[in-house]
Amino acid sequence: MKIKFHSFIFLLVAVLQSNQLNTKDKFSTVLYVQNESICSDCILQLKNHFYKYPKNFEIFLSTKSWVRSYFISSTHNLQTYHVIIKEPFVKKSEGIYFDTNLNLFHLPFNGKLPSFDFEDALTKEDIAELNQILNLKLTQHLLHIAWTKMFGWELTYNFGVVLIGKKNFIKKISKLEKILEEKCCDELNRVILDLRYDKGYVIKKLDV
């Protein structure tokens, strides 16, 4: 699923009087946040702590799992905090997300992502396949993704369930994208779309 996060720059300037400078000089501290649109609540927390507790701002950043990284740059009279918010890859549960390395972190996210369950650790190939699923068209209909060693990939859409399996992933994911473009979502309603066949596919009605 491609979610376009635009990087915004917003500057919060706290003018601090320095005892080491003469009374005519002022030292400015500036905050730059990348990926602001991901989490409005995160921005409020950053602004609040930056203004009220500037001396403890780095400690605050280190306690937030949604902060991917930060660094500080300085010029003569300007110190800048550069903070990058993590981009959620897929959802574990409400308020808990995976990053692209499938590490969990908390985030009061503004948007919607499908949830994901899996058994054991995934290989790099598995993660690449997950990324392809998330980049399918019409992923706004995708609710849940599951992966197991026994059954492979299973996708839950708002119209039903798609069984991809484990073999010939590239071929099957291409087939799924074509079916979704042609039939979604009027022709697909409460169905199981089974793609685990070498040739063709089967559509069955879900039991009521």
XYZ file of N, CA and C in Angstrom, residues 24 81 91 105 198:
15
model
N 22.704 41.826 24.340
C 22.150 42.145 23.030
C 22.022 40.898 22.143
N 16.927 21.213 16.086
C 16.607 19.808 16.330
C 15.892 19.264 15.092
N -0.199 -2.578 10.159
C -0.691 -2.509 11.542
C -0.632 -3.860 12.240
N 6.208 -0.612 17.010
C 6.291 0.665 17.719
C 4.887 1.234 17.895
N -2.580 -23.973 -10.123
C -1.563 -23.661 -11.129
C -2.183 -22.919 -12.313
